[in-house]
Amino acid sequence: MPLLAIESTCDETAAAVIGRDRSILSSVVASQEKLHARWKGVVPEVASRAHVERIIPVIDEALGRAGVDRENLVAVAVAVQPGLAGSLLVGLSAAKAIAAVLGIPIVGYNHVAAHLYACRISHGMRLRYPCIGLVASGGHTTLFHMFSPLELSRLGGTIDDAAGEAFDKAASLLGLGYPGGPEIERVAHSGSPTAYRFPRPLARDHERLDLSFSGLKTALRYQVRPVGGPVREPPRGKTLADLAASFQQAVVDSIVAKVDLARRRTGCSTLAVGGGVASNTLLRAELIEWGKREGVDVLVPPPALCTDNAVMGAIAWERIEKGDFDSGDLDITAGTER
Ligand code: KG4
Ligand code: ZN
């Protein structure tokens, strides 16, 4: 009997039906990208309201596509942290109502750990522990030493912006759309990654596993609009492509440098990667290349399992199999786990 997973931490309303063998019976993601595009970032109030409108249709569609009757669900899993409070509450309320009506258990899961669990879905038992976990998303850029799907020890992470946030802000500075990551990637395609030498903050600090992207963002800002200079039109053509490619390369270099340090620190020979930024072609290619050089098995899920989805809620099976459930007073923990 499968479980129903619900995800509403930020601006995607998602539901999935997943078998005990971790097979994906269905996965539905309703993106709010268009709603937030004009603000070039997620507006929490708008996100919560959109979740309220979409959550029931999304769940119904997931059950319908899977061909599973509600009565056959074994449990309902829901992301309860971290994320936007209003958004999380919508998913949790829906999950509680379903669990109460059907008389089935509820299991809350951590969205960040779930991003890494996507590797278990895409790569099966190649995800071996202990391993290094890298989550690069709109809210997180964090490295973990992982001992099991649910045991994550934080090694380091960003001290300011997350990588996805940096992509989003850079895209805005360059006059591109939202979300910024895919836009920068698209434009960077025809640019030179060495045209501009942007900083790789903390990359040469071999002591700390921390990352920083705000200086990089500022460097781009001053390149686009020098101090005291006139307000210019956003760059175009070759200049735009070169700026995007050089920025993207700096983000990727910063991340690969810290992954390499994490490998030296932990001695792990498996790297699990997750989060929206992991759908970036350059980051995927460079991590895989690095893995080949270092003898590390690098696992990156397909892009649809990197950006927010409910399939990664399959992590709840790890608890269900141990008979570990939550009670009716399950609550959310909002915010960002830096
Ligand atoms: O994991 P995710 O869907 O949501 C969060 O948990 O934050 O990640 C969204 C972030 C956004 O900042 C978006 O710009 C970034 O992932 N992103 C990318 C790409 N696709 C999405 N960044 C770089 N390259 C991409 N192709
Ligand atoms: Zn996410």
mmCIF file of C-alpha atoms and ligand atoms in Angstrom:
data_model
loop_
_atom_site.group_PDB
_atom_site.id
_atom_site.type_symbol
_atom_site.label_atom_id
_atom_site.label_comp_id
_atom_site.label_asym_id
_atom_site.label_seq_id
_atom_site.Cartn_x
_atom_site.Cartn_y
_atom_site.Cartn_z
ATOM 1 C CA MET A 1 0.000 0.000 0.000
ATOM 2 C CA PRO A 2 1.440 3.414 -0.981
ATOM 3 C CA LEU A 3 1.816 6.679 0.887
ATOM 4 C CA LEU A 4 0.639 10.122 -0.126
ATOM 5 C CA ALA A 5 3.294 12.840 0.176
ATOM 6 C CA ILE A 6 2.475 16.548 0.320
ATOM 7 C CA GLU A 7 4.932 19.399 -0.243
ATOM 8 C CA SER A 8 4.135 23.103 0.183
ATOM 9 C CA THR A 9 7.233 24.620 1.805
ATOM 10 C CA CYS A 10 7.691 27.527 -0.579
ATOM 11 C CA ASP A 11 6.065 28.244 -3.942
ATOM 12 C CA GLU A 12 5.325 24.806 -5.371
ATOM 13 C CA THR A 13 2.182 22.918 -4.394
ATOM 14 C CA ALA A 14 3.017 19.256 -4.896
ATOM 15 C CA ALA A 15 1.672 15.803 -4.127
ATOM 16 C CA ALA A 16 2.967 12.344 -4.979
ATOM 17 C CA VAL A 17 1.947 8.742 -4.416
ATOM 18 C CA ILE A 18 4.902 6.485 -3.658
ATOM 19 C CA GLY A 19 5.104 2.740 -3.180
ATOM 20 C CA ARG A 20 6.983 1.020 -0.387
ATOM 21 C CA ASP A 21 9.625 -0.015 -2.916
ATOM 22 C CA ARG A 22 10.089 3.750 -3.530
ATOM 23 C CA SER A 23 8.396 3.530 -6.933
ATOM 24 C CA ILE A 24 6.765 6.754 -8.114
ATOM 25 C CA LEU A 25 3.090 6.008 -8.799
ATOM 26 C CA SER A 26 2.363 9.665 -9.540
ATOM 27 C CA SER A 27 3.835 13.125 -9.046
ATOM 28 C CA VAL A 28 2.042 16.439 -9.520
ATOM 29 C CA VAL A 29 3.693 19.852 -9.122
ATOM 30 C CA ALA A 30 1.724 23.099 -9.477
ATOM 31 C CA SER A 31 4.281 25.861 -9.808
ATOM 32 C CA GLN A 32 3.553 29.431 -8.736
ATOM 33 C CA GLU A 33 6.409 30.877 -10.801
ATOM 34 C CA LYS A 34 4.128 33.069 -12.906
ATOM 35 C CA LEU A 35 2.435 34.509 -9.803
ATOM 36 C CA HIS A 36 5.740 35.635 -8.287
ATOM 37 C CA ALA A 37 7.564 36.596 -11.500
ATOM 38 C CA ARG A 38 6.607 40.272 -11.366
ATOM 39 C CA TRP A 39 8.116 40.548 -7.867
ATOM 40 C CA LYS A 40 11.270 38.605 -8.907
ATOM 41 C CA GLY A 41 10.995 36.571 -5.731
ATOM 42 C CA VAL A 42 8.456 34.657 -3.662
ATOM 43 C CA VAL A 43 5.864 36.804 -1.856
ATOM 44 C CA PRO A 44 4.872 34.713 1.219
ATOM 45 C CA GLU A 45 1.273 35.927 1.463
ATOM 46 C CA VAL A 46 0.659 35.286 -2.249
ATOM 47 C CA ALA A 47 2.257 31.839 -1.919
ATOM 48 C CA SER A 48 0.033 30.787 1.024
ATOM 49 C CA ARG A 49 -3.142 31.843 -0.736
ATOM 50 C CA ALA A 50 -2.165 30.022 -3.928
ATOM 51 C CA HIS A 51 -1.438 26.848 -1.903
ATOM 52 C CA VAL A 52 -4.940 27.027 -0.394
ATOM 53 C CA GLU A 53 -6.474 27.157 -3.879
ATOM 54 C CA ARG A 54 -4.345 24.377 -5.315
ATOM 55 C CA ILE A 55 -3.706 21.834 -2.604
ATOM 56 C CA ILE A 56 -6.908 19.773 -2.921
ATOM 57 C CA PRO A 57 -6.910 19.643 -6.766
ATOM 58 C CA VAL A 58 -3.208 18.692 -6.721
ATOM 59 C CA ILE A 59 -3.790 15.869 -4.211
ATOM 60 C CA ASP A 60 -6.829 14.627 -6.151
ATOM 61 C CA GLU A 61 -4.830 14.640 -9.363
ATOM 62 C CA ALA A 62 -1.954 12.715 -7.765
ATOM 63 C CA LEU A 63 -4.353 10.029 -6.480
ATOM 64 C CA GLY A 64 -6.178 9.917 -9.810
ATOM 65 C CA ARG A 65 -3.009 9.560 -11.876
ATOM 66 C CA ALA A 66 -1.751 6.826 -9.569
ATOM 67 C CA GLY A 67 -5.098 5.024 -9.790
ATOM 68 C CA VAL A 68 -5.068 4.711 -6.002
ATOM 69 C CA ASP A 69 -8.170 4.990 -3.808
ATOM 70 C CA ARG A 70 -7.792 7.064 -0.650
ATOM 71 C CA GLU A 71 -8.765 4.001 1.393
ATOM 72 C CA ASN A 72 -5.643 2.227 0.161
ATOM 73 C CA LEU A 73 -3.190 4.795 1.491
ATOM 74 C CA VAL A 74 -0.984 3.570 4.322
ATOM 75 C CA ALA A 75 0.059 7.013 5.609
ATOM 76 C CA VAL A 76 0.271 10.671 4.690
ATOM 77 C CA ALA A 77 3.683 12.347 4.650
ATOM 78 C CA VAL A 78 4.114 16.112 4.753
ATOM 79 C CA ALA A 79 7.063 18.522 4.686
ATOM 80 C CA VAL A 80 6.921 20.420 7.986
ATOM 81 C CA GLN A 81 10.286 22.253 7.944
ATOM 82 C CA PRO A 82 11.993 24.478 6.929
ATOM 83 C CA GLY A 83 10.051 26.909 4.758
ATOM 84 C CA LEU A 84 7.541 29.748 4.770
ATOM 85 C CA ALA A 85 5.170 29.519 7.744
ATOM 86 C CA GLY A 86 1.959 30.189 5.829
ATOM 87 C CA SER A 87 2.916 27.788 3.042
ATOM 88 C CA LEU A 88 3.906 24.991 5.436
ATOM 89 C CA LEU A 89 0.655 25.357 7.374
ATOM 90 C CA VAL A 90 -1.455 24.757 4.274
ATOM 91 C CA GLY A 91 0.276 21.422 3.570
ATOM 92 C CA LEU A 92 0.155 20.358 7.196
ATOM 93 C CA SER A 93 -3.533 21.212 7.557
ATOM 94 C CA ALA A 94 -4.406 19.225 4.439
ATOM 95 C CA ALA A 95 -2.327 16.273 5.661
ATOM 96 C CA LYS A 96 -3.957 16.327 9.107
ATOM 97 C CA ALA A 97 -7.445 16.434 7.622
ATOM 98 C CA ILE A 98 -6.699 13.479 5.314
ATOM 99 C CA ALA A 99 -5.075 11.462 8.103
ATOM 100 C CA ALA A 100 -8.023 12.116 10.457
ATOM 101 C CA VAL A 101 -10.707 11.277 7.898
ATOM 102 C CA LEU A 102 -8.995 8.095 6.695
ATOM 103 C CA GLY A 103 -7.738 7.082 10.131
ATOM 104 C CA ILE A 104 -4.151 6.692 8.876
ATOM 105 C CA PRO A 105 -0.909 7.910 10.444
ATOM 106 C CA ILE A 106 0.823 11.180 9.574
ATOM 107 C CA VAL A 107 4.594 11.554 9.176
ATOM 108 C CA GLY A 108 6.281 14.961 9.029
ATOM 109 C CA TYR A 109 9.568 15.213 7.180
ATOM 110 C CA ASN A 110 12.388 17.693 6.721
ATOM 111 C CA HIS A 111 12.424 19.280 3.264
ATOM 112 C CA VAL A 112 16.226 19.611 3.143
ATOM 113 C CA ALA A 113 16.865 15.959 4.058
ATOM 114 C CA ALA A 114 14.183 15.065 1.505
ATOM 115 C CA HIS A 115 16.035 16.951 -1.271
ATOM 116 C CA LEU A 116 18.947 14.557 -0.677
ATOM 117 C CA TYR A 117 16.649 11.549 -0.470
ATOM 118 C CA ALA A 118 15.705 12.259 -4.108
ATOM 119 C CA CYS A 119 19.025 10.506 -4.900
ATOM 120 C CA ARG A 120 17.597 7.324 -3.365
ATOM 121 C CA ILE A 121 14.700 7.539 -5.812
ATOM 122 C CA SER A 122 16.879 8.239 -8.843
ATOM 123 C CA HIS A 123 19.904 6.074 -8.005
ATOM 124 C CA GLY A 124 18.505 3.406 -5.671
ATOM 125 C CA MET A 125 21.038 1.683 -3.448
ATOM 126 C CA ARG A 126 23.956 3.533 -5.050
ATOM 127 C CA LEU A 127 23.196 6.062 -2.299
ATOM 128 C CA ARG A 128 25.483 4.545 0.329
ATOM 129 C CA TYR A 129 26.182 5.882 3.797
ATOM 130 C CA PRO A 130 28.169 7.565 5.170
ATOM 131 C CA CYS A 131 28.195 10.110 2.356
ATOM 132 C CA ILE A 132 28.431 13.833 1.773
ATOM 133 C CA GLY A 133 25.165 15.666 1.074
ATOM 134 C CA LEU A 134 25.057 18.960 -0.823
ATOM 135 C CA VAL A 135 21.770 20.872 -0.941
ATOM 136 C CA ALA A 136 21.821 23.911 -3.239
ATOM 137 C CA SER A 137 18.435 25.577 -3.531
ATOM 138 C CA GLY A 138 16.690 28.916 -3.253
ATOM 139 C CA GLY A 139 16.894 28.822 0.538
ATOM 140 C CA HIS A 140 19.912 26.601 1.212
ATOM 141 C CA THR A 141 23.469 25.915 0.229
ATOM 142 C CA THR A 142 24.557 23.427 2.837
ATOM 143 C CA LEU A 143 26.999 20.541 3.149
ATOM 144 C CA PHE A 144 26.216 17.573 5.377
ATOM 145 C CA HIS A 145 27.983 14.473 6.578
ATOM 146 C CA MET A 146 25.201 11.891 6.304
ATOM 147 C CA PHE A 147 25.089 8.647 8.244
ATOM 148 C CA SER A 148 21.618 7.556 7.115
ATOM 149 C CA PRO A 149 18.703 9.254 5.290
ATOM 150 C CA LEU A 150 17.600 10.838 8.576
ATOM 151 C CA GLU A 151 20.960 11.432 10.280
ATOM 152 C CA LEU A 152 22.546 14.581 8.886
ATOM 153 C CA SER A 153 25.427 16.383 10.528
ATOM 154 C CA ARG A 154 25.964 19.884 9.148
ATOM 155 C CA LEU A 155 29.518 20.476 7.922
ATOM 156 C CA GLY A 156 29.044 24.025 6.665
ATOM 157 C CA GLY A 157 27.099 26.182 4.292
ATOM 158 C CA THR A 158 26.437 29.684 3.130
ATOM 159 C CA ILE A 159 26.970 32.490 5.590
ATOM 160 C CA ASP A 160 24.733 34.840 3.608
ATOM 161 C CA ASP A 161 22.779 34.171 0.385
ATOM 162 C CA ALA A 162 21.922 30.694 -0.858
ATOM 163 C CA ALA A 163 23.175 29.822 -4.346
ATOM 164 C CA GLY A 164 19.657 29.883 -5.817
ATOM 165 C CA GLU A 165 18.970 33.227 -4.173
ATOM 166 C CA ALA A 166 22.201 34.563 -5.733
ATOM 167 C CA PHE A 167 21.098 33.302 -9.158
ATOM 168 C CA ASP A 168 17.694 34.945 -8.685
ATOM 169 C CA LYS A 169 19.193 38.290 -7.642
ATOM 170 C CA ALA A 170 21.821 38.184 -10.388
ATOM 171 C CA ALA A 171 19.118 37.541 -12.979
ATOM 172 C CA SER A 172 17.195 40.524 -11.675
ATOM 173 C CA LEU A 173 20.331 42.733 -11.948
ATOM 174 C CA LEU A 174 20.790 41.534 -15.514
ATOM 175 C CA GLY A 175 17.180 42.327 -16.418
ATOM 176 C CA LEU A 176 16.280 38.632 -16.746
ATOM 177 C CA GLY A 177 13.141 36.850 -15.500
ATOM 178 C CA TYR A 178 12.304 34.766 -12.432
ATOM 179 C CA PRO A 179 13.327 32.175 -11.351
ATOM 180 C CA GLY A 180 16.792 33.391 -12.177
ATOM 181 C CA GLY A 181 18.766 30.137 -12.273
ATOM 182 C CA PRO A 182 17.291 28.748 -15.477
ATOM 183 C CA GLU A 183 17.407 32.238 -17.055
ATOM 184 C CA ILE A 184 21.105 32.722 -16.268
ATOM 185 C CA GLU A 185 21.841 29.221 -17.517
ATOM 186 C CA ARG A 186 20.009 29.898 -20.792
ATOM 187 C CA VAL A 187 21.797 33.192 -21.447
ATOM 188 C CA ALA A 188 25.190 31.892 -20.259
ATOM 189 C CA HIS A 189 25.121 29.273 -22.969
ATOM 190 C CA SER A 190 26.564 31.639 -25.566
ATOM 191 C CA GLY A 191 28.873 33.518 -23.174
ATOM 192 C CA SER A 192 32.471 33.131 -22.022
ATOM 193 C CA PRO A 193 32.943 31.995 -18.394
ATOM 194 C CA THR A 194 36.320 33.762 -18.265
ATOM 195 C CA ALA A 195 35.236 37.124 -19.687
ATOM 196 C CA TYR A 196 34.855 38.599 -16.187
ATOM 197 C CA ARG A 197 36.850 37.499 -13.160
ATOM 198 C CA PHE A 198 34.264 37.451 -10.378
ATOM 199 C CA PRO A 199 35.290 36.580 -6.810
ATOM 200 C CA ARG A 200 34.943 33.089 -5.344
ATOM 201 C CA PRO A 201 34.532 34.173 -1.695
ATOM 202 C CA LEU A 202 35.977 31.728 0.875
ATOM 203 C CA ALA A 203 36.899 29.260 -1.892
ATOM 204 C CA ARG A 204 40.575 29.403 -0.927
ATOM 205 C CA ASP A 205 39.883 29.164 2.787
ATOM 206 C CA HIS A 206 40.888 25.559 3.388
ATOM 207 C CA GLU A 207 39.807 25.666 7.028
ATOM 208 C CA ARG A 208 36.143 26.532 6.706
ATOM 209 C CA LEU A 209 33.430 24.633 4.932
ATOM 210 C CA ASP A 210 31.427 27.824 4.627
ATOM 211 C CA LEU A 211 30.330 29.532 1.446
ATOM 212 C CA SER A 212 29.379 33.117 0.665
ATOM 213 C CA PHE A 213 27.612 34.556 -2.358
ATOM 214 C CA SER A 214 26.761 38.117 -1.351
ATOM 215 C CA GLY A 215 30.187 39.525 -2.402
ATOM 216 C CA LEU A 216 29.841 37.854 -5.766
ATOM 217 C CA LYS A 217 26.420 39.400 -6.180
ATOM 218 C CA THR A 218 27.835 42.833 -5.274
ATOM 219 C CA ALA A 219 30.691 42.371 -7.769
ATOM 220 C CA LEU A 220 28.144 41.726 -10.501
ATOM 221 C CA ARG A 221 26.125 44.725 -9.357
ATOM 222 C CA TYR A 222 29.135 47.047 -9.738
ATOM 223 C CA GLN A 223 30.052 45.534 -13.084
ATOM 224 C CA VAL A 224 26.549 46.210 -14.361
ATOM 225 C CA ARG A 225 26.389 49.677 -12.795
ATOM 226 C CA PRO A 226 29.782 51.111 -11.681
ATOM 227 C CA VAL A 227 29.848 53.290 -8.546
ATOM 228 C CA GLY A 228 28.886 56.855 -9.345
ATOM 229 C CA GLY A 229 28.163 55.879 -12.936
ATOM 230 C CA PRO A 230 24.928 56.661 -14.729
ATOM 231 C CA VAL A 231 21.983 54.292 -14.475
ATOM 232 C CA ARG A 232 22.305 52.089 -17.524
ATOM 233 C CA GLU A 233 19.975 49.906 -19.479
ATOM 234 C CA PRO A 234 20.401 46.218 -18.569
ATOM 235 C CA PRO A 235 23.247 44.637 -20.568
ATOM 236 C CA ARG A 236 22.413 42.832 -23.796
ATOM 237 C CA GLY A 237 23.883 40.521 -26.368
ATOM 238 C CA LYS A 238 27.473 39.363 -25.857
ATOM 239 C CA THR A 239 27.980 41.444 -22.705
ATOM 240 C CA LEU A 240 24.908 39.876 -21.095
ATOM 241 C CA ALA A 241 25.972 36.373 -22.110
ATOM 242 C CA ASP A 242 29.532 36.901 -20.794
ATOM 243 C CA LEU A 243 28.303 38.343 -17.486
ATOM 244 C CA ALA A 244 25.879 35.423 -17.002
ATOM 245 C CA ALA A 245 28.486 32.809 -17.939
ATOM 246 C CA SER A 246 31.166 34.343 -15.692
ATOM 247 C CA PHE A 247 28.724 34.618 -12.780
ATOM 248 C CA GLN A 248 27.530 31.037 -13.202
ATOM 249 C CA GLN A 249 31.132 29.804 -13.337
ATOM 250 C CA ALA A 250 31.966 31.644 -10.098
ATOM 251 C CA VAL A 251 29.003 30.024 -8.273
ATOM 252 C CA VAL A 252 29.929 26.577 -9.563
ATOM 253 C CA ASP A 253 33.636 26.997 -8.693
ATOM 254 C CA SER A 254 32.733 28.122 -5.157
ATOM 255 C CA ILE A 255 30.540 25.068 -4.615
ATOM 256 C CA VAL A 256 32.971 22.541 -6.112
ATOM 257 C CA ALA A 257 35.816 23.929 -3.947
ATOM 258 C CA LYS A 258 33.827 23.278 -0.757
ATOM 259 C CA VAL A 259 32.604 19.876 -1.885
ATOM 260 C CA ASP A 260 36.261 18.985 -2.405
ATOM 261 C CA LEU A 261 37.126 20.189 1.110
ATOM 262 C CA ALA A 262 34.184 18.205 2.544
ATOM 263 C CA ARG A 263 35.506 15.096 0.799
ATOM 264 C CA ARG A 264 38.959 15.614 2.343
ATOM 265 C CA ARG A 265 37.425 16.200 5.775
ATOM 266 C CA THR A 266 35.130 13.176 5.767
ATOM 267 C CA GLY A 267 36.865 10.728 3.419
ATOM 268 C CA CYS A 268 33.444 9.818 1.969
ATOM 269 C CA SER A 269 33.347 8.299 -1.487
ATOM 270 C CA THR A 270 29.703 9.111 -2.267
ATOM 271 C CA LEU A 271 28.240 12.583 -2.847
ATOM 272 C CA ALA A 272 24.460 13.076 -2.901
ATOM 273 C CA VAL A 273 23.297 16.354 -4.445
ATOM 274 C CA GLY A 274 19.849 17.969 -4.280
ATOM 275 C CA GLY A 275 17.913 21.233 -4.574
ATOM 276 C CA GLY A 276 16.841 23.401 -7.495
ATOM 277 C CA VAL A 277 20.360 24.652 -8.296
ATOM 278 C CA ALA A 278 21.411 21.022 -8.837
ATOM 279 C CA SER A 279 19.422 21.134 -12.065
ATOM 280 C CA ASN A 280 22.089 23.525 -13.424
ATOM 281 C CA THR A 281 23.887 21.772 -16.286
ATOM 282 C CA LEU A 282 27.305 23.282 -15.542
ATOM 283 C CA LEU A 283 27.158 22.418 -11.834
ATOM 284 C CA ARG A 284 26.096 18.842 -12.593
ATOM 285 C CA ALA A 285 28.845 18.402 -15.193
ATOM 286 C CA GLU A 286 31.583 19.871 -12.999
ATOM 287 C CA LEU A 287 30.591 17.831 -9.944
ATOM 288 C CA ILE A 288 30.523 14.632 -12.003
ATOM 289 C CA GLU A 289 33.904 15.508 -13.545
ATOM 290 C CA TRP A 290 35.304 16.205 -10.066
ATOM 291 C CA GLY A 291 33.911 12.866 -8.868
ATOM 292 C CA LYS A 292 35.674 11.012 -11.664
ATOM 293 C CA ARG A 293 38.992 12.655 -10.763
ATOM 294 C CA GLU A 294 38.595 11.997 -7.038
ATOM 295 C CA GLY A 295 37.021 8.539 -7.205
ATOM 296 C CA VAL A 296 33.748 9.784 -5.706
ATOM 297 C CA ASP A 297 30.374 8.446 -6.841
ATOM 298 C CA VAL A 298 28.400 11.636 -7.550
ATOM 299 C CA LEU A 299 24.616 11.206 -7.502
ATOM 300 C CA VAL A 300 22.487 14.000 -8.944
ATOM 301 C CA PRO A 301 18.771 13.358 -9.534
ATOM 302 C CA PRO A 302 17.150 14.357 -12.843
ATOM 303 C CA PRO A 303 16.164 18.069 -12.851
ATOM 304 C CA ALA A 304 12.481 17.369 -12.068
ATOM 305 C CA LEU A 305 13.562 15.712 -8.805
ATOM 306 C CA CYS A 306 16.004 18.548 -7.964
ATOM 307 C CA THR A 307 13.487 21.395 -7.923
ATOM 308 C CA ASP A 308 10.724 21.171 -5.315
ATOM 309 C CA ASN A 309 8.494 18.111 -5.697
ATOM 310 C CA ALA A 310 6.660 15.680 -3.411
ATOM 311 C CA VAL A 311 8.388 12.507 -4.625
ATOM 312 C CA MET A 312 11.207 13.258 -2.223
ATOM 313 C CA GLY A 313 8.603 12.833 0.546
ATOM 314 C CA ALA A 314 9.400 9.127 0.022
ATOM 315 C CA ILE A 315 11.858 9.798 2.862
ATOM 316 C CA ALA A 316 8.855 9.230 5.164
ATOM 317 C CA TRP A 317 9.093 5.505 4.363
ATOM 318 C CA GLU A 318 12.334 5.455 6.370
ATOM 319 C CA ARG A 319 10.299 6.252 9.470
ATOM 320 C CA ILE A 320 7.172 4.298 8.589
ATOM 321 C CA GLU A 321 9.259 1.134 8.185
ATOM 322 C CA LYS A 322 10.396 1.596 11.783
ATOM 323 C CA GLY A 323 6.839 2.189 12.994
ATOM 324 C CA ASP A 324 7.806 5.782 13.812
ATOM 325 C CA PHE A 325 4.834 8.122 13.268
ATOM 326 C CA ASP A 326 3.833 11.595 14.390
ATOM 327 C CA SER A 327 0.791 12.442 16.473
ATOM 328 C CA GLY A 328 -2.077 14.819 15.800
ATOM 329 C CA ASP A 329 -0.221 17.734 17.391
ATOM 330 C CA LEU A 330 2.492 17.705 14.698
ATOM 331 C CA ASP A 331 3.572 21.303 14.041
ATOM 332 C CA ILE A 332 5.670 23.205 11.516
ATOM 333 C CA THR A 333 9.099 24.799 11.999
ATOM 334 C CA ALA A 334 9.369 27.783 9.662
ATOM 335 C CA GLY A 335 12.476 29.673 8.621
ATOM 336 C CA THR A 336 15.747 28.646 6.998
ATOM 337 C CA GLU A 337 18.261 26.139 8.331
ATOM 338 C CA ARG A 338 21.491 27.814 7.286
HETATM 339 O O1 KG4 B 1 14.797 23.522 -4.494
HETATM 340 P P1 KG4 B 1 14.033 24.642 -5.107
HETATM 341 O O2 KG4 B 1 13.037 24.297 -6.201
HETATM 342 O O3 KG4 B 1 13.248 25.447 -4.029
HETATM 343 C C1 KG4 B 1 13.802 25.699 -2.752
HETATM 344 O O4 KG4 B 1 13.745 24.787 -1.890
HETATM 345 O O5 KG4 B 1 14.355 26.810 -2.614
HETATM 346 O O6 KG4 B 1 15.110 25.688 -5.668
HETATM 347 C C2 KG4 B 1 14.729 26.861 -6.324
HETATM 348 C C3 KG4 B 1 15.991 27.612 -6.728
HETATM 349 C C4 KG4 B 1 15.709 28.970 -7.345
HETATM 350 O O7 KG4 B 1 16.516 29.945 -6.695
HETATM 351 C C5 KG4 B 1 16.121 28.803 -8.798
HETATM 352 O O8 KG4 B 1 16.625 29.989 -9.394
HETATM 353 C C6 KG4 B 1 17.178 27.725 -8.704
HETATM 354 O O9 KG4 B 1 16.705 26.843 -7.717
HETATM 355 N N1 KG4 B 1 17.355 27.002 -9.960
HETATM 356 C C7 KG4 B 1 18.487 27.012 -10.682
HETATM 357 C C8 KG4 B 1 18.214 26.276 -11.860
HETATM 358 N N2 KG4 B 1 16.926 25.824 -11.786
HETATM 359 C C9 KG4 B 1 16.406 26.279 -10.606
HETATM 360 N N3 KG4 B 1 19.683 27.595 -10.449
HETATM 361 C C10 KG4 B 1 20.630 27.441 -11.388
HETATM 362 N N4 KG4 B 1 20.449 26.772 -12.552
HETATM 363 C C11 KG4 B 1 19.263 26.178 -12.829
HETATM 364 N N5 KG4 B 1 19.088 25.523 -13.966
HETATM 365 ZN ZN ZN B 2 13.539 22.912 -1.976
#
